[in-house]
Short mmCIF file of C-alpha atoms in Angstrom, two decimals:
data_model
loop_
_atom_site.label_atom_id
_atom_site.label_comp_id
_atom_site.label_asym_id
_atom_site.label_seq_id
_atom_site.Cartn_x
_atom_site.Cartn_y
_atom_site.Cartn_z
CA UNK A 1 -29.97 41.70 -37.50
CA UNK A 2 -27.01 39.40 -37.56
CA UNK A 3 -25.56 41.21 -34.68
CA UNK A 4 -28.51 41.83 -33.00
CA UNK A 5 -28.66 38.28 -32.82
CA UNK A 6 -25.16 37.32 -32.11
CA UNK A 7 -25.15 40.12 -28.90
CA UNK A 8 -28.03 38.58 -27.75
CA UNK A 9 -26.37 34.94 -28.00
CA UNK A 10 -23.83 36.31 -25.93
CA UNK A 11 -26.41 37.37 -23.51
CA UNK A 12 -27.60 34.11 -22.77
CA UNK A 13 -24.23 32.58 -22.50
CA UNK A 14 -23.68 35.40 -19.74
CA UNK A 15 -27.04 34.31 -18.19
CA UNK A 16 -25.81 30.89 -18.19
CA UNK A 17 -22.41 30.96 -16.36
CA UNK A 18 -24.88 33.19 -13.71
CA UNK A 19 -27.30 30.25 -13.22
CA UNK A 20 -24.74 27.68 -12.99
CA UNK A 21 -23.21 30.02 -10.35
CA UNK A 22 -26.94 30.54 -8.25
CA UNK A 23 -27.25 26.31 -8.47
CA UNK A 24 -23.69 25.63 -7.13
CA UNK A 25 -24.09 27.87 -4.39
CA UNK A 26 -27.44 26.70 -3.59
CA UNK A 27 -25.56 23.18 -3.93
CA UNK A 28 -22.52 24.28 -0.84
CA UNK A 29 -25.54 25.68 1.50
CA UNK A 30 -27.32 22.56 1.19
CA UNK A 31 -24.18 20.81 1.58
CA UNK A 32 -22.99 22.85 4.52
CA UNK A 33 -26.59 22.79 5.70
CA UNK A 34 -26.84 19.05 6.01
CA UNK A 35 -23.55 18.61 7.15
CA UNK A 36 -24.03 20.79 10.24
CA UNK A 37 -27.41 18.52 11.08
CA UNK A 38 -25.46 15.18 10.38
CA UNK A 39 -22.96 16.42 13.30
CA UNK A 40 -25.93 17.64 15.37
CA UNK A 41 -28.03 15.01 15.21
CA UNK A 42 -25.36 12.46 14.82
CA UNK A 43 -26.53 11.16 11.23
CA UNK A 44 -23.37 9.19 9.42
CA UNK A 45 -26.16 8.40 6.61
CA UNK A 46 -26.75 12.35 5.95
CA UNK A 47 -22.76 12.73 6.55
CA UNK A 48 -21.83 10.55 3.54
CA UNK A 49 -24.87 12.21 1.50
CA UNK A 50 -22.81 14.78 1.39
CA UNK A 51 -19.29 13.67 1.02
CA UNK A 52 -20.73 12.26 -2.13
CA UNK A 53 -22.24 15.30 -3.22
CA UNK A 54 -19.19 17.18 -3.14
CA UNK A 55 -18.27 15.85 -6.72
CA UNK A 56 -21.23 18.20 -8.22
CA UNK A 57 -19.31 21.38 -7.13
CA UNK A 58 -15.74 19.99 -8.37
CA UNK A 59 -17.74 19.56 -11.75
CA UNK A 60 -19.71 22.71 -11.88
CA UNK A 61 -16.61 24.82 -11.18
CA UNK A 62 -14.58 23.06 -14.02
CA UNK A 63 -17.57 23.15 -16.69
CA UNK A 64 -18.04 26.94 -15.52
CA UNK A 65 -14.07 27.03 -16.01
CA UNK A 66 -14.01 25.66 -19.50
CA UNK A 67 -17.20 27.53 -20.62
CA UNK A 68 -15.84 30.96 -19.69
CA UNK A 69 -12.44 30.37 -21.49
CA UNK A 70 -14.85 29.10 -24.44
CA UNK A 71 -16.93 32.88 -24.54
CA UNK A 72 -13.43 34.59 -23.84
CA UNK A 73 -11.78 33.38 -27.11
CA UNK A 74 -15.22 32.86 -29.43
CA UNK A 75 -16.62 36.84 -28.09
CA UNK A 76 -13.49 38.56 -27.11
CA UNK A 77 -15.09 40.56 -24.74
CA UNK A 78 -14.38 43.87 -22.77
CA UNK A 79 -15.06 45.70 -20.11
CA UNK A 80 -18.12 44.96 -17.87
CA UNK A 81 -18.66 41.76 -19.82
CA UNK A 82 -14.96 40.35 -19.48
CA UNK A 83 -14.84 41.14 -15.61
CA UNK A 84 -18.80 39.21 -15.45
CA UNK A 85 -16.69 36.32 -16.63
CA UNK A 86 -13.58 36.48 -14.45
CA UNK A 87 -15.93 37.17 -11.70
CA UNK A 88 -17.95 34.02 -12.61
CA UNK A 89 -14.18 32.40 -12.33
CA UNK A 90 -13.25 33.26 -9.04
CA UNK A 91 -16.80 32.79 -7.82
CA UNK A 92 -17.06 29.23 -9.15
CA UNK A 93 -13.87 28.39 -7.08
CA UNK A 94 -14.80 30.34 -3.59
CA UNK A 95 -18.43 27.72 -3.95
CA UNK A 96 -16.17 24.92 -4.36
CA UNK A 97 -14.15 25.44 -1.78
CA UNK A 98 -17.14 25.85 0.18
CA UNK A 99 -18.68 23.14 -0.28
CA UNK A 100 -14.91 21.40 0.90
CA UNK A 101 -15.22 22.91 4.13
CA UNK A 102 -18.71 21.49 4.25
CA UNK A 103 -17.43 17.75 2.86
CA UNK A 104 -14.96 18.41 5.76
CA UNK A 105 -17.36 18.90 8.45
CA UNK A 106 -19.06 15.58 7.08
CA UNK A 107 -15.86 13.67 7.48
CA UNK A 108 -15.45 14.38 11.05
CA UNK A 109 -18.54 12.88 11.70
CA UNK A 110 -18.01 9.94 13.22
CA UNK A 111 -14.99 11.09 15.06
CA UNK A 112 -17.24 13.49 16.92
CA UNK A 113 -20.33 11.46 17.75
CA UNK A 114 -17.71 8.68 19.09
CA UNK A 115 -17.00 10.56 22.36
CA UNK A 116 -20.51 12.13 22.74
CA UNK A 117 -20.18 16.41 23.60
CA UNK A 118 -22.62 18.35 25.57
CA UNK A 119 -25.33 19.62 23.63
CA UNK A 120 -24.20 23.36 24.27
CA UNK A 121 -21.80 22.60 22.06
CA UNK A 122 -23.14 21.41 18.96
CA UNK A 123 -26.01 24.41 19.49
CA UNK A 124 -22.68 26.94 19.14
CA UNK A 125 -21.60 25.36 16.28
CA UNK A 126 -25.02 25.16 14.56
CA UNK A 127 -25.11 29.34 15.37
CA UNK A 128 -22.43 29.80 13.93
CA UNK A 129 -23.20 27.63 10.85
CA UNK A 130 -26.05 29.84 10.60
CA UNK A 131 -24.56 33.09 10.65
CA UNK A 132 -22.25 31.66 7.52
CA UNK A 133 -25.05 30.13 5.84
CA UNK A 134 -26.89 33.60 6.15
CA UNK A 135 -23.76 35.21 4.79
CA UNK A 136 -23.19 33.28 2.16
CA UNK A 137 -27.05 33.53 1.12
CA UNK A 138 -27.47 37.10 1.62
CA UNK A 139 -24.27 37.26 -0.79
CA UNK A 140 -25.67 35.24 -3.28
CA UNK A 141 -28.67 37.49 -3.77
CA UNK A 142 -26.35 40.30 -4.16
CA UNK A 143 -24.93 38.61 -6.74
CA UNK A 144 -28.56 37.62 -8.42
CA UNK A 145 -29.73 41.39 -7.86
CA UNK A 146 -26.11 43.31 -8.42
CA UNK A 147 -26.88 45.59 -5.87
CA UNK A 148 -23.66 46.19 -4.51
CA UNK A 149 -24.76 49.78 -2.45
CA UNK A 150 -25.73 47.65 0.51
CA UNK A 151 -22.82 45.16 0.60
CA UNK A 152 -21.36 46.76 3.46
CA UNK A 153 -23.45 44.10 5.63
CA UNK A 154 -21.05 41.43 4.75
CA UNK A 155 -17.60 43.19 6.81
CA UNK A 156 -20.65 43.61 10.09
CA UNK A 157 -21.46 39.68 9.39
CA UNK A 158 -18.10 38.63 9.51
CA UNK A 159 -16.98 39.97 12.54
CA UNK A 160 -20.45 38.45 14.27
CA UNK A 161 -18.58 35.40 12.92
CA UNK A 162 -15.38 36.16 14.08
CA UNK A 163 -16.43 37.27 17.47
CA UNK A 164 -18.45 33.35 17.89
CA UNK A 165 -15.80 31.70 16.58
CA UNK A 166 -13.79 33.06 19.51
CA UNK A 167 -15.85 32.17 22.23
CA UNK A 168 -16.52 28.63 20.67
CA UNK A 169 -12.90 27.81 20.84
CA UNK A 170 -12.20 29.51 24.17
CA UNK A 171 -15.89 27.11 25.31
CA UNK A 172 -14.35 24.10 23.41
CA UNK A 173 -10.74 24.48 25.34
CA UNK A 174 -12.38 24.01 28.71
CA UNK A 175 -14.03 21.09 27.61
CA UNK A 176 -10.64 19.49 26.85
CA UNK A 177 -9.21 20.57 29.55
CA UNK A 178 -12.33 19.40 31.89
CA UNK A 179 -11.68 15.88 31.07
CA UNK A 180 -9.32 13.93 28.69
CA UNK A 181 -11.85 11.76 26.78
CA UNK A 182 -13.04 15.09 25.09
CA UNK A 183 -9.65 16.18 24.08
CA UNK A 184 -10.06 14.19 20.66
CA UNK A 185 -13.82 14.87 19.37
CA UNK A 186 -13.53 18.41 20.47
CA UNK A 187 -10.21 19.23 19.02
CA UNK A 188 -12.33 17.45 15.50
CA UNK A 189 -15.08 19.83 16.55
CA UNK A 190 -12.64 22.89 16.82
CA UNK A 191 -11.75 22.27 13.18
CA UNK A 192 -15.40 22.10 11.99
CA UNK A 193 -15.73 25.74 13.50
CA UNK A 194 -12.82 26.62 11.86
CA UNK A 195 -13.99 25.36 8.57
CA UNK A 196 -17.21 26.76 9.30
CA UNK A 197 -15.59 30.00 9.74
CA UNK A 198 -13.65 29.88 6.80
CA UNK A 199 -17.05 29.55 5.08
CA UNK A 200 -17.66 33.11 5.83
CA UNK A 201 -14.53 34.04 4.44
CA UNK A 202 -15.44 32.85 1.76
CA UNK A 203 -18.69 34.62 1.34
CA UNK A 204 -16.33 37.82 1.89
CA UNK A 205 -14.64 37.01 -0.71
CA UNK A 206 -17.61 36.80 -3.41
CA UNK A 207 -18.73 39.69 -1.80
CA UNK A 208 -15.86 41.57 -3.15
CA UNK A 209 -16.11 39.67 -6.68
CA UNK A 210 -19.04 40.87 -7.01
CA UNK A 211 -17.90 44.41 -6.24
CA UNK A 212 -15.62 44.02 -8.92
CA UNK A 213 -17.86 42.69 -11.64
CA UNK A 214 -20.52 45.71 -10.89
CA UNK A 215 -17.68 48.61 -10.53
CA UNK A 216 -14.54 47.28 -11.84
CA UNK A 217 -12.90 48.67 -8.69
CA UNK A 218 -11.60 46.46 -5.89
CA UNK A 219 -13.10 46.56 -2.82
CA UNK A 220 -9.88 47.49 -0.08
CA UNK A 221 -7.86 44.11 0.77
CA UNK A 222 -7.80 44.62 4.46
CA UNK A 223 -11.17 44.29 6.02
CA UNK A 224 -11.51 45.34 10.31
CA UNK A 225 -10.96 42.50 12.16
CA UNK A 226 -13.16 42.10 15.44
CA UNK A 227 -11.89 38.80 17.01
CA UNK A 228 -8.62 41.31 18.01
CA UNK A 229 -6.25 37.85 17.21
CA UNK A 230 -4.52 39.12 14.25
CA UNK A 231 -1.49 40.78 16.74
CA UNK A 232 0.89 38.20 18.21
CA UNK A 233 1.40 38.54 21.72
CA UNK A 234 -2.30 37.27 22.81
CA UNK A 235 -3.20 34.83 24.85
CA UNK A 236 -2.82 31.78 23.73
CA UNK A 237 -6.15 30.33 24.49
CA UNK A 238 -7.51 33.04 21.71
CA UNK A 239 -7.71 31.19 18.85
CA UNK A 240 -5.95 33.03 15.25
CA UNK A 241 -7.63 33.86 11.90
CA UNK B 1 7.61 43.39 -39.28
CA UNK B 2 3.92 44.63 -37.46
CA UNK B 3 3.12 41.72 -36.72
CA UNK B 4 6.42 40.30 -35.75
CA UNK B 5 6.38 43.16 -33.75
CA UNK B 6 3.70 42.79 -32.08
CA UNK B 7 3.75 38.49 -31.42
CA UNK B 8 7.11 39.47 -29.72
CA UNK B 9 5.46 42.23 -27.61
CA UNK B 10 2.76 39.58 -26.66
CA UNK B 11 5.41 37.21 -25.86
CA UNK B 12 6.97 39.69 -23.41
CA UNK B 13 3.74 39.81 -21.35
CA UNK B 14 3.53 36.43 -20.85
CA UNK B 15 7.17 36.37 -20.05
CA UNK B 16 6.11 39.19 -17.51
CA UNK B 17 3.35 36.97 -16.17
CA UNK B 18 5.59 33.86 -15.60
CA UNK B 19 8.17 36.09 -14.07
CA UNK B 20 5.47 37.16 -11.87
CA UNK B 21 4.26 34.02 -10.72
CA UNK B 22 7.94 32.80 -10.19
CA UNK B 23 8.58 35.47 -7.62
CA UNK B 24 5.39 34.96 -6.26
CA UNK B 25 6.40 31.61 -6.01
CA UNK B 26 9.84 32.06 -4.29
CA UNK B 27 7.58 34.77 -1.63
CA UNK B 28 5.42 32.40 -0.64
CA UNK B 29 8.22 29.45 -0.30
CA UNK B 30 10.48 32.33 2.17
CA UNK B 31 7.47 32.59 4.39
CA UNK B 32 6.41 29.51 5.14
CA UNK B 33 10.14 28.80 5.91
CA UNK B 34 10.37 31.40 7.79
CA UNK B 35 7.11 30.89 9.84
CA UNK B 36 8.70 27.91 10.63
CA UNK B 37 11.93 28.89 12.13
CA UNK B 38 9.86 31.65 13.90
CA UNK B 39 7.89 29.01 15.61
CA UNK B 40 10.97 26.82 16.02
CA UNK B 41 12.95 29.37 17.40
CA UNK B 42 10.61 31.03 19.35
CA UNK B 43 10.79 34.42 17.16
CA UNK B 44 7.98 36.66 17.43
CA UNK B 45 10.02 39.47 15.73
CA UNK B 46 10.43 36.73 12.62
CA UNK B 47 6.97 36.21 12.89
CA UNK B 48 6.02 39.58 12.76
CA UNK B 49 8.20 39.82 9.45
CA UNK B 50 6.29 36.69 8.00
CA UNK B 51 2.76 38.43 8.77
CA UNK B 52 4.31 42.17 7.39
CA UNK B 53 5.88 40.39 4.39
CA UNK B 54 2.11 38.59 3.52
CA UNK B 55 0.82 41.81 1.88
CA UNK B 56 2.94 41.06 -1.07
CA UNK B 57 1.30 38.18 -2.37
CA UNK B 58 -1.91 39.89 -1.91
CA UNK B 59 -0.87 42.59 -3.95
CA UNK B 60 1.00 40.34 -6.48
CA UNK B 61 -2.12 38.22 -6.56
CA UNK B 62 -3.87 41.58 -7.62
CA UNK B 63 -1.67 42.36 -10.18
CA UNK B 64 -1.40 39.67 -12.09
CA UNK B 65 -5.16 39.31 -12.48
CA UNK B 66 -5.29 43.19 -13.68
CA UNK B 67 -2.41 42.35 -16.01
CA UNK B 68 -4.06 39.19 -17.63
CA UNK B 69 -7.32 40.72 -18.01
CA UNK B 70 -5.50 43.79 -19.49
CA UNK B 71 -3.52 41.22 -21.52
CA UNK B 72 -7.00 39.37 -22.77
CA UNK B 73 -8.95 42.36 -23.51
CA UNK B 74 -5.95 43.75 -25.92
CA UNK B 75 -5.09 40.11 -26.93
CA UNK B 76 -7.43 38.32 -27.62
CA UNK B 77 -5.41 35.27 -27.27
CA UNK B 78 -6.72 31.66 -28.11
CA UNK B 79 -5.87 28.08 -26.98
CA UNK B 80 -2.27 27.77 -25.55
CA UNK B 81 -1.73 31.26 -25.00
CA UNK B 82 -5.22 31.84 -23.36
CA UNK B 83 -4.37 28.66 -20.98
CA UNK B 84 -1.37 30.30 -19.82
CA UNK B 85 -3.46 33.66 -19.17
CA UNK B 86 -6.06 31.66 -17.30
CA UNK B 87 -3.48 29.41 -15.50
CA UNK B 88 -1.23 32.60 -14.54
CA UNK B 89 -4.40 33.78 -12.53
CA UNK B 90 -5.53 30.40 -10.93
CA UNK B 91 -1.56 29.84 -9.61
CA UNK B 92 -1.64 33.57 -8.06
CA UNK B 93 -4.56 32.64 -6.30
CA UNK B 94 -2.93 29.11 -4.68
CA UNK B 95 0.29 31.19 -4.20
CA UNK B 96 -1.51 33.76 -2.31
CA UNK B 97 -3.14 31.45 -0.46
CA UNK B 98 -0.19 29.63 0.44
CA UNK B 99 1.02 33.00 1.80
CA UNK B 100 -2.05 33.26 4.05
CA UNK B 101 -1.09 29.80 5.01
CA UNK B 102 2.37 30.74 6.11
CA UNK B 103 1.47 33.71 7.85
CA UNK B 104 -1.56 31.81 9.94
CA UNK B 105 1.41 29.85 11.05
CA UNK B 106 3.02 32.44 11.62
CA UNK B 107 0.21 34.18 13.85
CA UNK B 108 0.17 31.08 16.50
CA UNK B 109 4.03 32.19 17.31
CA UNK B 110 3.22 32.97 20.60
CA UNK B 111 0.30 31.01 21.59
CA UNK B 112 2.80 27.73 20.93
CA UNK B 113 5.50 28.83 22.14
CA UNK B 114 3.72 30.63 25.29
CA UNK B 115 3.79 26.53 26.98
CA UNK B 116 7.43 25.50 25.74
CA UNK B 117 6.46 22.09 24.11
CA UNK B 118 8.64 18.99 23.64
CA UNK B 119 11.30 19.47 21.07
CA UNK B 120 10.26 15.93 18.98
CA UNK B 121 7.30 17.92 17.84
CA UNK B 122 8.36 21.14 16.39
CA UNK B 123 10.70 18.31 14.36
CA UNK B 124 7.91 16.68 13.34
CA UNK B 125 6.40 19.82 12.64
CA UNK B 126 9.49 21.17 10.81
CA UNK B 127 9.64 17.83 8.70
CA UNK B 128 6.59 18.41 7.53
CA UNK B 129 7.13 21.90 6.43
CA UNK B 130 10.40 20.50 4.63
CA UNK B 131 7.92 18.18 2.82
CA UNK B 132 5.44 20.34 1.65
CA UNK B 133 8.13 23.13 0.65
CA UNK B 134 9.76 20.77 -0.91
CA UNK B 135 6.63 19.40 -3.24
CA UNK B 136 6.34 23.24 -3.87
CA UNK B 137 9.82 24.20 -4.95
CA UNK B 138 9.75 20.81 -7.54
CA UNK B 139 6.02 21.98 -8.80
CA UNK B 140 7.14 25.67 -9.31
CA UNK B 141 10.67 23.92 -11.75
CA UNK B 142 7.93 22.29 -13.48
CA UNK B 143 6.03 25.68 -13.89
CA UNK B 144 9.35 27.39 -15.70
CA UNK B 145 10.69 23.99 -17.54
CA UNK B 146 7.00 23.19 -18.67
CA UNK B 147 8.05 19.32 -18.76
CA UNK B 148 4.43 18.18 -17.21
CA UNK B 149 5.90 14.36 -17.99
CA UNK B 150 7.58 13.74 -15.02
CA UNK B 151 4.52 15.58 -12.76
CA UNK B 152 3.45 12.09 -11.32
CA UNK B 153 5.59 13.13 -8.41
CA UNK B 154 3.31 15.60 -6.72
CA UNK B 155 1.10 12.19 -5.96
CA UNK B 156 3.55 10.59 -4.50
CA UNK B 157 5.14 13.56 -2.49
CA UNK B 158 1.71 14.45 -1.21
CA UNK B 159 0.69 10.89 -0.11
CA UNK B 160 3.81 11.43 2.32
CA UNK B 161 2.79 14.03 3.25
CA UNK B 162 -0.57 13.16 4.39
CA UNK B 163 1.00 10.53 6.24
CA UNK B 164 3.32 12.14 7.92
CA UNK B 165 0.84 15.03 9.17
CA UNK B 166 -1.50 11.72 10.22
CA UNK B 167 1.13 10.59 12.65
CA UNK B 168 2.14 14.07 13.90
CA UNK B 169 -1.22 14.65 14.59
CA UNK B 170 -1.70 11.29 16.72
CA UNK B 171 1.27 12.54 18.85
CA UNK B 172 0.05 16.16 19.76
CA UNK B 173 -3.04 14.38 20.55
CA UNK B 174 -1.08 12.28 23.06
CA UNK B 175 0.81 15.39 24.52
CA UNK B 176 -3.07 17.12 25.19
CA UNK B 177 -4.01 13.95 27.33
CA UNK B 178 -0.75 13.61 28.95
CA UNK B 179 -1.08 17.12 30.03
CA UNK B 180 -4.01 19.50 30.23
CA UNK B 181 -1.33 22.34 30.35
CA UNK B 182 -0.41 21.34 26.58
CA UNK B 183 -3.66 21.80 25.35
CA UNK B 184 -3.58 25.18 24.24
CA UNK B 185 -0.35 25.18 22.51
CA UNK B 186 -0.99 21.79 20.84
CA UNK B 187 -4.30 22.91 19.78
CA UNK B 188 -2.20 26.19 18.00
CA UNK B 189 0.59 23.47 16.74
CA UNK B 190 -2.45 21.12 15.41
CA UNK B 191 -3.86 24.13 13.14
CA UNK B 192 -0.10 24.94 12.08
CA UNK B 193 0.04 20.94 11.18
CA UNK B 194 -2.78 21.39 8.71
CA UNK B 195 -1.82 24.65 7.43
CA UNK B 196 1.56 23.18 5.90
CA UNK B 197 -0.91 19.87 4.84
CA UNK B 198 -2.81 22.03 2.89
CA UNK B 199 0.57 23.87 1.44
CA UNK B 200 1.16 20.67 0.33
CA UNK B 201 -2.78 20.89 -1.49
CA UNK B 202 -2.01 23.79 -2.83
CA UNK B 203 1.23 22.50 -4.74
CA UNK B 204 -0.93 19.62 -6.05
CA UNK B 205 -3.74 22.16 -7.58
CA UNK B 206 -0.57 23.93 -9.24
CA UNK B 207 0.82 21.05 -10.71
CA UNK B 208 -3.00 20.49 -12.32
CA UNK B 209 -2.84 24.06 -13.59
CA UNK B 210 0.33 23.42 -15.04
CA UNK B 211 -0.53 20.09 -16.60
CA UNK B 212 -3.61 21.72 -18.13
CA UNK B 213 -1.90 24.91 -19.43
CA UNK B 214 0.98 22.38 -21.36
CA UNK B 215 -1.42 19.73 -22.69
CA UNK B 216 -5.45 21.72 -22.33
CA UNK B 217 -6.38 18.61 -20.55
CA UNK B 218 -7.72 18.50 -16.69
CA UNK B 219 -5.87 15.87 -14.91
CA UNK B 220 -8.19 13.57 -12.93
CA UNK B 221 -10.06 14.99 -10.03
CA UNK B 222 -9.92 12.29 -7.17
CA UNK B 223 -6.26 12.18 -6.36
CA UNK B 224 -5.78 9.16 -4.46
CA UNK B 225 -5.38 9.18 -0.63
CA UNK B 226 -3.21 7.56 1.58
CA UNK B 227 -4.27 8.95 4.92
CA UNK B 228 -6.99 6.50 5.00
CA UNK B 229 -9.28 8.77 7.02
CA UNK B 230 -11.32 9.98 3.70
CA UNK B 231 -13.86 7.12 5.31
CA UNK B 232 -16.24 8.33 7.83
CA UNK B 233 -16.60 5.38 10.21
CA UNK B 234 -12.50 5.19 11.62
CA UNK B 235 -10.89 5.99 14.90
CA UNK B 236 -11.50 9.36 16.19
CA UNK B 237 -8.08 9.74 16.91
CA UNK B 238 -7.19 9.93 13.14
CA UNK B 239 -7.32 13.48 11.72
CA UNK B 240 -9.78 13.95 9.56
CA UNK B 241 -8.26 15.96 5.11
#
């Protein structure tokens, strides 16, 4: 019985670092969410919402740190349940980070909303948000259901990320180069879509964590790239991954 | 003699692991140096070396987290020696990252260089890089002497460098309005500008690791900033960490 009940101990221990993994990544969409809709709607009240809420993903991924390192040296585990653990690791910081890219966007705020941008813009940023924020939810689910058979979607998502990117940075050059005054809120708008970008990223990368944690095999490191900037020799006005 | 046997044997893997990290270390310094003189220069053959050469960290990266899981699984190690385990894999991951860093630098090679801009900024640019390389070298000593008591310097180093990317990236800013015809490459140059900031991040999360690995303590989360754009509410000309 005694190990009966110990193995079932370590179940809910396992269960644990997985719900504290499903809240902080419900935490970065909200986060990324409402950042996106403070730039949008020009909101610095929502913006420093979530500046301050940045501090519950720092927290989360060093209590999910110390807790795993806690069941590694009190179960000693192997196999499927040490790699649940590592995974839980390297998710834990890929959420964080998120939700710093989303702190990010919150931060440039002001500097945006100063010099007031055509609407057209904003509504290409707020797709693209959207096509990360799907990402990065359809990736946690595949991370709450561990079916990893259909996790192909998240190389087609990326390059649909990729390929807007592009064309928001190629629309966002013209602006600058239309008139002056929108060289400095655009060029703070060009780095939200970058960060916003880099929020897919990261949803690759969990994507491939997961992989991991269900197989034990690494997904390959090279993924197709779509936005055809990854040779030097371009034009410069593409922008680079 | 078993047991002495085996301690020593145990000893040798984290010996392997530090080795592992150091040259990972020393990779990741060589490209962002040489990213650098490739975008000094003008060298898109360099460049193309910097962006060839990035694959090792990714595959270093790799390793190491096969060979500590390996290392726990057989191990079972507890307290210091599990820190160093679980520190060995969250330096890869900054190291590799760095890497990434260097070669996105590395990837605007011929988008900058494309519109020849003034020579004052790839020296502010190159300062900057000296900076951040710099902070990195001292962190990765502090990694193979393990004296964590003089670490207080990564604060310090990285307040410079925040200031000094604030100020270079007020003068691209100029160069855009001066010109429209500098857009583009500044644009490229600002990106490159917050890649080596965030080099300069990276160093700082590595000196945490390392503090936490010697002592098992986190060191505090907020570092402080100097760049005095953490605020939402400043000049849109100030960039935005």
């Amino acid at each position: 019985m005694q190990s009966v009940h110990t193995m079932s101990a370590f179940d809910e221990e396992l269960k644990y670092l997985a719900k504290r993994i499903a809240a902080m990544g419900g935490h970065a969409e909200r986060m990324v969410e409402q950042a996106v809709a403070a730039l949008v709607n020009a909101d610095p009240g929502l913006a420093q919402k979530v500046i301050r809420d940045d501090i519950v993903l720092d927290e989360g991924q060093r209590e999910i740190d110390d807790k795993a390192i806690i069941i590694i040296a009190k179960r000693q585990p192997m196999a499927t349940d040490l790699r649940e653990i590592v995974g839980a690791i390297r998710i834990s910081a890929d959420l964080e980070r998120v939700g710093d890219l989303g702190k990010n966007v919150a931060k440039r705020v002001v500097a945006v909303t100063d010099g007031r941008q055509p609407t057209s813009l904003f509504r290409g940023l707020e797709a693209l948000a959207n096509l990360a924020l799907t990402q990065l939810k359809e990736v946690l689910d595949v991370y709450a259901s561990r079916s990893v058979d259909k996790i192909g979607f998240v190389r087609d998502r990326d390059e649909q990320i990729d390929a807007m990117y592009t064309s928001l940075f190629r629309e966002l050059l013209t602006y600058m180069m239309e008139d002056p005054r929108n060289i400095t809120p655009c060029t703070h708008l060009l780095f939200c879509a970058k960060n916003i970008e880099r929020i897919g990223d990261h949803a690759t990368n969990i994507a491939e964590t997961i992989y991991y944690i269900v197989t034990g095999d690494q997904m390959p490191a090279e993924r197709p790239k779509s936005d055809k900037t990854d040779k030097i020799g371009l034009p410069a006005a593409l922008p680079v991954k």
